[in-house]
PDB file of C-alpha atoms and ligand atoms in Angstrom:
ATOM      1  CA  MET A   1       0.008   0.039  -0.016  1.00 86.00           C
ATOM      2  CA  GLU A   2       1.453   3.407  -0.987  1.00 93.00           C
ATOM      3  CA  LYS A   3       1.837   5.886   1.839  1.00 96.00           C
ATOM      4  CA  ILE A   4       0.867   9.502   1.350  1.00 98.00           C
ATOM      5  CA  LEU A   5       1.621  12.295   3.810  1.00 98.00           C
ATOM      6  CA  ILE A   6      -0.567  15.397   3.548  1.00 98.00           C
ATOM      7  CA  ILE A   7       0.959  18.555   5.037  1.00 98.00           C
ATOM      8  CA  GLU A   8      -1.863  21.125   5.214  1.00 97.00           C
ATOM      9  CA  ASP A   9      -3.349  23.238   7.909  1.00 96.00           C
ATOM     10  CA  GLU A  10      -6.927  23.390   6.571  1.00 95.00           C
ATOM     11  CA  ARG A  11      -8.436  20.511   8.476  1.00 96.00           C
ATOM     12  CA  ASP A  12     -11.521  20.161   6.377  1.00 95.00           C
ATOM     13  CA  MET A  13      -9.372  19.834   3.254  1.00 93.00           C
ATOM     14  CA  VAL A  14      -7.225  17.209   4.933  1.00 96.00           C
ATOM     15  CA  THR A  15     -10.308  15.206   6.081  1.00 96.00           C
ATOM     16  CA  GLY A  16     -11.788  15.249   2.555  1.00 95.00           C
ATOM     17  CA  LEU A  17      -8.524  14.275   0.876  1.00 95.00           C
ATOM     18  CA  LYS A  18      -7.798  11.575   3.374  1.00 96.00           C
ATOM     19  CA  PHE A  19     -11.226  10.056   2.892  1.00 96.00           C
ATOM     20  CA  ASN A  20     -10.928  10.064  -0.897  1.00 95.00           C
ATOM     21  CA  LEU A  21      -7.405   8.827  -1.011  1.00 96.00           C
ATOM     22  CA  GLU A  22      -8.080   6.023   1.455  1.00 96.00           C
ATOM     23  CA  ALA A  23     -11.084   4.997  -0.595  1.00 95.00           C
ATOM     24  CA  ARG A  24      -8.624   4.442  -3.491  1.00 93.00           C
ATOM     25  CA  GLY A  25      -6.348   2.280  -1.454  1.00 94.00           C
ATOM     26  CA  TYR A  26      -3.685   4.725  -0.279  1.00 96.00           C
ATOM     27  CA  HIS A  27      -2.500   4.824   3.330  1.00 97.00           C
ATOM     28  CA  VAL A  28      -2.828   8.447   4.383  1.00 98.00           C
ATOM     29  CA  THR A  29      -1.316  10.356   7.298  1.00 97.00           C
ATOM     30  CA  ALA A  30      -1.390  14.121   7.936  1.00 98.00           C
ATOM     31  CA  ALA A  31       0.441  16.930   9.554  1.00 98.00           C
ATOM     32  CA  TYR A  32      -1.073  20.396  10.201  1.00 98.00           C
ATOM     33  CA  ASP A  33       2.018  22.606  10.193  1.00 97.00           C
ATOM     34  CA  GLY A  34       5.331  22.758   8.489  1.00 97.00           C
ATOM     35  CA  GLU A  35       7.497  21.680  11.399  1.00 97.00           C
ATOM     36  CA  ALA A  36       5.399  18.632  12.217  1.00 97.00           C
ATOM     37  CA  GLY A  37       5.158  17.882   8.513  1.00 97.00           C
ATOM     38  CA  CYS A  38       8.917  17.814   8.072  1.00 95.00           C
ATOM     39  CA  ARG A  39       9.475  15.655  11.049  1.00 96.00           C
ATOM     40  CA  LYS A  40       6.724  13.221  10.054  1.00 96.00           C
ATOM     41  CA  ALA A  41       7.990  12.968   6.498  1.00 96.00           C
ATOM     42  CA  LEU A  42      11.534  12.089   7.692  1.00 94.00           C
ATOM     43  CA  ASP A  43      10.221   9.608  10.311  1.00 94.00           C
ATOM     44  CA  GLU A  44       7.615   7.872   8.129  1.00 94.00           C
ATOM     45  CA  GLN A  45       9.369   8.014   4.792  1.00 94.00           C
ATOM     46  CA  PRO A  46       6.133   8.198   2.741  1.00 95.00           C
ATOM     47  CA  ASP A  47       5.950   7.376  -0.980  1.00 94.00           C
ATOM     48  CA  LEU A  48       4.661  10.831  -1.681  1.00 96.00           C
ATOM     49  CA  VAL A  49       4.103  14.108   0.152  1.00 97.00           C
ATOM     50  CA  ILE A  50       1.231  16.474  -0.687  1.00 97.00           C
ATOM     51  CA  LEU A  51       2.496  19.826   0.532  1.00 96.00           C
ATOM     52  CA  ASP A  52       0.524  23.052   0.973  1.00 94.00           C
ATOM     53  CA  LEU A  53       2.484  26.308   0.492  1.00 91.00           C
ATOM     54  CA  MET A  54       0.800  28.426   3.159  1.00 90.00           C
ATOM     55  CA  LEU A  55       1.480  26.701   6.445  1.00 94.00           C
ATOM     56  CA  PRO A  56       2.053  27.823  10.033  1.00 95.00           C
ATOM     57  CA  LYS A  57       5.558  27.493  11.662  1.00 95.00           C
ATOM     58  CA  LYS A  58       7.348  26.555   8.398  1.00 94.00           C
ATOM     59  CA  ASN A  59       5.958  27.379   5.040  1.00 92.00           C
ATOM     60  CA  GLY A  60       5.813  24.981   2.121  1.00 92.00           C
ATOM     61  CA  TYR A  61       9.030  26.282   0.543  1.00 91.00           C
ATOM     62  CA  GLU A  62      10.915  25.688   3.766  1.00 93.00           C
ATOM     63  CA  VAL A  63       9.451  22.225   4.162  1.00 95.00           C
ATOM     64  CA  CYS A  64      10.372  21.448   0.540  1.00 92.00           C
ATOM     65  CA  ARG A  65      13.945  22.640   1.053  1.00 91.00           C
ATOM     66  CA  CYS A  66      14.346  20.633   4.266  1.00 91.00           C
ATOM     67  CA  LEU A  67      12.970  17.450   2.710  1.00 92.00           C
ATOM     68  CA  LYS A  68      15.061  17.704  -0.435  1.00 87.00           C
ATOM     69  CA  GLU A  69      18.157  18.110   1.760  1.00 87.00           C
ATOM     70  CA  GLU A  70      17.378  15.378   4.205  1.00 88.00           C
ATOM     71  CA  SER A  71      15.480  12.889   2.138  1.00 86.00           C
ATOM     72  CA  PRO A  72      15.644  13.757  -1.535  1.00 83.00           C
ATOM     73  CA  ALA A  73      13.939  10.690  -2.791  1.00 84.00           C
ATOM     74  CA  ILE A  74      10.528  11.425  -1.439  1.00 90.00           C
ATOM     75  CA  PRO A  75       8.483  12.987  -4.240  1.00 92.00           C
ATOM     76  CA  ILE A  76       6.509  16.131  -3.517  1.00 94.00           C
ATOM     77  CA  ILE A  77       3.334  17.566  -5.061  1.00 93.00           C
ATOM     78  CA  MET A  78       2.818  21.194  -4.102  1.00 91.00           C
ATOM     79  CA  LEU A  79      -0.541  22.815  -3.618  1.00 90.00           C
ATOM     80  CA  THR A  80      -0.296  26.438  -4.728  1.00 83.00           C
ATOM     81  CA  ALA A  81      -2.937  29.022  -3.910  1.00 76.00           C
ATOM     82  CA  LYS A  82      -3.322  30.339  -7.287  1.00 65.00           C
ATOM     83  CA  SER A  83      -1.923  29.911 -10.710  1.00 61.00           C
ATOM     84  CA  GLN A  84       0.970  32.174 -10.186  1.00 67.00           C
ATOM     85  CA  GLU A  85       3.922  31.272 -12.248  1.00 70.00           C
ATOM     86  CA  ALA A  86       6.413  32.736  -9.813  1.00 74.00           C
ATOM     87  CA  GLU A  87       5.140  30.530  -6.999  1.00 75.00           C
ATOM     88  CA  ILE A  88       5.094  27.457  -9.153  1.00 74.00           C
ATOM     89  CA  VAL A  89       8.601  28.048 -10.505  1.00 73.00           C
ATOM     90  CA  THR A  90       9.955  28.615  -6.986  1.00 77.00           C
ATOM     91  CA  GLY A  91       8.359  25.384  -5.790  1.00 78.00           C
ATOM     92  CA  LEU A  92       9.781  23.477  -8.747  1.00 75.00           C
ATOM     93  CA  GLU A  93      13.211  25.003  -8.269  1.00 75.00           C
ATOM     94  CA  LEU A  94      13.226  23.749  -4.706  1.00 78.00           C
ATOM     95  CA  GLY A  95      12.634  20.270  -5.942  1.00 77.00           C
ATOM     96  CA  ALA A  96       8.860  19.766  -5.920  1.00 84.00           C
ATOM     97  CA  ASP A  97       7.984  17.072  -8.485  1.00 84.00           C
ATOM     98  CA  ASP A  98       4.682  18.591  -9.540  1.00 84.00           C
ATOM     99  CA  TYR A  99       2.102  21.136  -8.450  1.00 84.00           C
ATOM    100  CA  VAL A 100      -1.669  21.496  -8.340  1.00 87.00           C
ATOM    101  CA  THR A 101      -3.391  24.842  -8.253  1.00 84.00           C
ATOM    102  CA  LYS A 102      -6.080  25.505  -5.723  1.00 85.00           C
ATOM    103  CA  PRO A 103      -9.026  25.100  -6.084  1.00 82.00           C
ATOM    104  CA  PHE A 104      -8.460  21.733  -7.761  1.00 82.00           C
ATOM    105  CA  GLY A 105     -10.642  18.785  -8.573  1.00 82.00           C
ATOM    106  CA  LEU A 106     -10.099  15.459  -6.928  1.00 86.00           C
ATOM    107  CA  LEU A 107      -9.628  13.746 -10.346  1.00 85.00           C
ATOM    108  CA  GLU A 108      -6.881  16.164 -11.248  1.00 84.00           C
ATOM    109  CA  LEU A 109      -5.022  15.519  -8.004  1.00 89.00           C
ATOM    110  CA  LEU A 110      -5.421  11.796  -8.380  1.00 90.00           C
ATOM    111  CA  ALA A 111      -4.041  11.936 -11.922  1.00 85.00           C
ATOM    112  CA  ARG A 112      -1.009  13.888 -10.638  1.00 87.00           C
ATOM    113  CA  ILE A 113      -0.446  11.479  -7.776  1.00 92.00           C
ATOM    114  CA  LYS A 114      -0.565   8.535 -10.127  1.00 87.00           C
ATOM    115  CA  ALA A 115       1.820  10.197 -12.586  1.00 83.00           C
ATOM    116  CA  VAL A 116       4.386  11.078  -9.981  1.00 86.00           C
ATOM    117  CA  LEU A 117       4.269   7.605  -8.327  1.00 88.00           C
ATOM    118  CA  ARG A 118       4.572   5.988 -11.826  1.00 81.00           C
ATOM    119  CA  ARG A 119       7.569   8.163 -12.669  1.00 77.00           C
ATOM    120  CA  VAL A 120       9.297   7.234  -9.426  1.00 77.00           C
ATOM    121  CA  LYS A 121       8.517   3.587  -9.834  1.00 75.00           C
ATOM    122  CA  THR A 122       9.668   3.250 -13.380  1.00 69.00           C
ATOM    123  CA  GLY A 123      12.726   5.346 -12.688  1.00 64.00           C
ATOM    124  CA  THR A 124      11.875   7.728 -15.458  1.00 61.00           C
ATOM    125  CA  ARG A 125      12.845  10.732 -13.513  1.00 62.00           C
ATOM    126  CA  ILE A 126      14.323  13.167 -15.949  1.00 65.00           C
ATOM    127  CA  PRO A 127      17.915  14.204 -15.480  1.00 71.00           C
ATOM    128  CA  GLU A 128      18.384  17.675 -14.156  1.00 74.00           C
ATOM    129  CA  THR A 129      19.814  18.972 -17.393  1.00 82.00           C
ATOM    130  CA  TYR A 130      18.720  17.583 -20.674  1.00 86.00           C
ATOM    131  CA  HIS A 131      20.643  18.272 -23.928  1.00 87.00           C
ATOM    132  CA  ILE A 132      19.178  17.850 -27.415  1.00 86.00           C
ATOM    133  CA  GLY A 133      21.390  19.218 -30.106  1.00 86.00           C
ATOM    134  CA  ASP A 134      21.898  22.904 -29.394  1.00 90.00           C
ATOM    135  CA  LEU A 135      19.091  22.886 -26.837  1.00 92.00           C
ATOM    136  CA  GLU A 136      19.753  22.703 -23.142  1.00 92.00           C
ATOM    137  CA  ILE A 137      16.846  22.293 -20.677  1.00 92.00           C
ATOM    138  CA  ASN A 138      17.304  22.447 -16.907  1.00 87.00           C
ATOM    139  CA  PHE A 139      14.247  20.949 -15.192  1.00 81.00           C
ATOM    140  CA  ARG A 140      15.510  21.826 -11.755  1.00 75.00           C
ATOM    141  CA  LYS A 141      16.064  25.573 -12.318  1.00 77.00           C
ATOM    142  CA  TYR A 142      13.388  25.683 -15.014  1.00 81.00           C
ATOM    143  CA  ASN A 143      15.454  27.525 -17.508  1.00 87.00           C
ATOM    144  CA  ALA A 144      16.300  26.602 -21.142  1.00 92.00           C
ATOM    145  CA  LEU A 145      18.947  27.682 -23.625  1.00 93.00           C
ATOM    146  CA  LYS A 146      19.098  27.423 -27.361  1.00 93.00           C
ATOM    147  CA  ARG A 147      22.443  28.142 -28.973  1.00 91.00           C
ATOM    148  CA  ARG A 148      23.430  29.280 -25.466  1.00 90.00           C
ATOM    149  CA  LYS A 149      20.786  31.964 -25.548  1.00 92.00           C
ATOM    150  CA  PRO A 150      18.029  31.940 -22.926  1.00 92.00           C
ATOM    151  CA  LEU A 151      14.649  30.714 -24.083  1.00 92.00           C
ATOM    152  CA  SER A 152      11.583  31.778 -22.318  1.00 90.00           C
ATOM    153  CA  LEU A 153       9.382  28.755 -21.694  1.00 89.00           C
ATOM    154  CA  SER A 154       6.263  28.710 -19.548  1.00 86.00           C
ATOM    155  CA  PRO A 155       5.850  26.133 -16.770  1.00 81.00           C
ATOM    156  CA  ARG A 156       3.384  24.348 -19.048  1.00 85.00           C
ATOM    157  CA  GLU A 157       5.878  24.163 -21.825  1.00 91.00           C
ATOM    158  CA  PHE A 158       8.378  22.632 -19.454  1.00 88.00           C
ATOM    159  CA  GLU A 159       5.730  20.089 -18.469  1.00 86.00           C
ATOM    160  CA  ILE A 160       5.031  19.274 -22.152  1.00 92.00           C
ATOM    161  CA  LEU A 161       8.783  18.794 -22.824  1.00 92.00           C
ATOM    162  CA  LYS A 162       9.168  16.687 -19.676  1.00 87.00           C
ATOM    163  CA  TYR A 163       6.386  14.393 -20.791  1.00 87.00           C
ATOM    164  CA  PHE A 164       7.772  14.161 -24.368  1.00 91.00           C
ATOM    165  CA  ILE A 165      11.149  13.210 -22.966  1.00 87.00           C
ATOM    166  CA  GLU A 166       9.665  10.519 -20.725  1.00 82.00           C
ATOM    167  CA  ARG A 167       8.032   9.029 -23.811  1.00 84.00           C
ATOM    168  CA  ARG A 168      10.710   9.841 -26.280  1.00 85.00           C
ATOM    169  CA  GLY A 169      10.361   7.956 -29.646  1.00 86.00           C
ATOM    170  CA  GLU A 170       6.836   6.860 -28.831  1.00 88.00           C
ATOM    171  CA  ILE A 171       3.672   8.148 -30.352  1.00 91.00           C
ATOM    172  CA  VAL A 172       1.930  10.428 -27.880  1.00 93.00           C
ATOM    173  CA  SER A 173      -1.709  11.268 -28.541  1.00 91.00           C
ATOM    174  CA  ARG A 174      -3.284  14.631 -27.805  1.00 90.00           C
ATOM    175  CA  GLU A 175      -5.351  12.906 -25.149  1.00 85.00           C
ATOM    176  CA  ASP A 176      -2.209  11.541 -23.459  1.00 85.00           C
ATOM    177  CA  LEU A 177      -0.860  15.095 -23.305  1.00 88.00           C
ATOM    178  CA  LEU A 178      -4.188  16.501 -22.006  1.00 84.00           C
ATOM    179  CA  ASN A 179      -4.323  13.796 -19.245  1.00 79.00           C
ATOM    180  CA  HIS A 180      -0.685  14.072 -18.145  1.00 79.00           C
ATOM    181  CA  VAL A 181       0.126  17.753 -18.683  1.00 82.00           C
ATOM    182  CA  TRP A 182      -3.178  19.499 -18.085  1.00 77.00           C
ATOM    183  CA  GLY A 183      -4.784  16.879 -15.727  1.00 66.00           C
ATOM    184  CA  TYR A 184      -8.497  17.559 -15.462  1.00 56.00           C
ATOM    185  CA  GLU A 185      -8.339  21.132 -14.266  1.00 54.00           C
ATOM    186  CA  THR A 186      -9.920  23.194 -17.053  1.00 56.00           C
ATOM    187  CA  PHE A 187     -11.341  20.827 -19.645  1.00 62.00           C
ATOM    188  CA  PRO A 188      -9.191  22.057 -22.439  1.00 67.00           C
ATOM    189  CA  ASN A 189      -9.681  20.477 -25.840  1.00 77.00           C
ATOM    190  CA  THR A 190      -7.242  18.912 -28.187  1.00 79.00           C
ATOM    191  CA  ARG A 191      -6.917  22.186 -30.058  1.00 83.00           C
ATOM    192  CA  THR A 192      -5.377  23.684 -26.916  1.00 84.00           C
ATOM    193  CA  VAL A 193      -2.666  21.030 -27.242  1.00 89.00           C
ATOM    194  CA  ASP A 194      -2.016  21.901 -30.919  1.00 91.00           C
ATOM    195  CA  THR A 195      -1.757  25.616 -30.030  1.00 91.00           C
ATOM    196  CA  HIS A 196       0.788  24.923 -27.315  1.00 92.00           C
ATOM    197  CA  ILE A 197       2.823  22.614 -29.541  1.00 95.00           C
ATOM    198  CA  ALA A 198       2.885  25.247 -32.278  1.00 95.00           C
ATOM    199  CA  LYS A 199       4.225  27.842 -29.759  1.00 94.00           C
ATOM    200  CA  LEU A 200       6.721  25.426 -28.363  1.00 95.00           C
ATOM    201  CA  ARG A 201       8.037  24.638 -31.872  1.00 96.00           C
ATOM    202  CA  GLN A 202       8.503  28.355 -32.538  1.00 95.00           C
ATOM    203  CA  LYS A 203      10.854  28.370 -29.556  1.00 94.00           C
ATOM    204  CA  ILE A 204      12.812  25.056 -29.842  1.00 95.00           C
ATOM    205  CA  GLU A 205      12.794  24.079 -33.415  1.00 94.00           C
ATOM    206  CA  ASP A 206      15.437  25.370 -35.952  1.00 93.00           C
ATOM    207  CA  ASP A 207      12.714  25.608 -38.532  1.00 94.00           C
ATOM    208  CA  PRO A 208       9.201  25.502 -36.934  1.00 94.00           C
ATOM    209  CA  GLU A 209       7.671  24.813 -40.319  1.00 93.00           C
ATOM    210  CA  GLN A 210       9.712  21.681 -40.696  1.00 94.00           C
ATOM    211  CA  PRO A 211       9.962  20.380 -37.172  1.00 95.00           C
ATOM    212  CA  THR A 212      12.546  17.751 -36.395  1.00 94.00           C
ATOM    213  CA  LEU A 213      12.022  17.521 -32.599  1.00 94.00           C
ATOM    214  CA  ILE A 214       8.292  17.407 -32.169  1.00 95.00           C
ATOM    215  CA  VAL A 215       6.964  15.637 -35.247  1.00 95.00           C
ATOM    216  CA  THR A 216       3.321  15.401 -36.143  1.00 94.00           C
ATOM    217  CA  MET A 217       1.916  11.873 -36.575  1.00 92.00           C
ATOM    218  CA  HIS A 218      -1.150  12.732 -38.722  1.00 89.00           C
ATOM    219  CA  GLY A 219      -4.431  11.757 -37.158  1.00 85.00           C
ATOM    220  CA  ILE A 220      -2.707  10.284 -34.095  1.00 89.00           C
ATOM    221  CA  GLY A 221      -0.666  12.861 -32.233  1.00 93.00           C
ATOM    222  CA  TYR A 222       3.016  13.664 -31.944  1.00 95.00           C
ATOM    223  CA  LYS A 223       6.364  11.954 -31.618  1.00 94.00           C
ATOM    224  CA  PHE A 224       9.318  13.432 -29.859  1.00 94.00           C
ATOM    225  CA  LEU A 225      12.648  12.685 -31.487  1.00 90.00           C
ATOM    226  CA  GLY A 226      15.012  14.627 -29.139  1.00 77.00           C
TER     227      GLY A 226
HETATM  228 CA1   CA B 301      -2.731  26.327   4.079  1.00 82.94          CA
END
């Protein structure tokens, strides 16, 4: 049984999450402030930590920093208050594996939990810095360079690239991308995926009209050849 530790001071939220996660077979424990959360995570060594950012005693960033120093293998999903890129990027820089924006749907969080646990289990954690030709992507610092010049990629674009790299050489459908990169948060459609891919190609491909990294598989989806 996989153990999940929830670190969150809103008790109603913890109760609801605990109930729903236990119903799906996870073993769930909780801590209600950052200090207790840190201690509990190090004692119990859970398979996953769900970490709120706004916490008494120690905030989510401090907890994240402490866990990544003391026990870096424990994956962390951060709960951020709103979709603020700065917050998300800081969390990811500190080593969080994924994030979910409040308010979130249960299905979205479940999809994220499954994805993170799957990545850990199959060992497909992406190296910190990934090189493809003249492209260099750092998934820890969330920055990217092309021909040594900084590229400005959004958190979503990093997520898309991360997923492509995990499934390099395989055909990835638009639905796969929607499920893994967008989760269930906003019911985007497959056209959203195409729009994001087009933008990403503008940034990373030598010739976006003749892409060689993200190749279209007509009627099916995409294939990443990096
Ligand atoms: Ca909170």
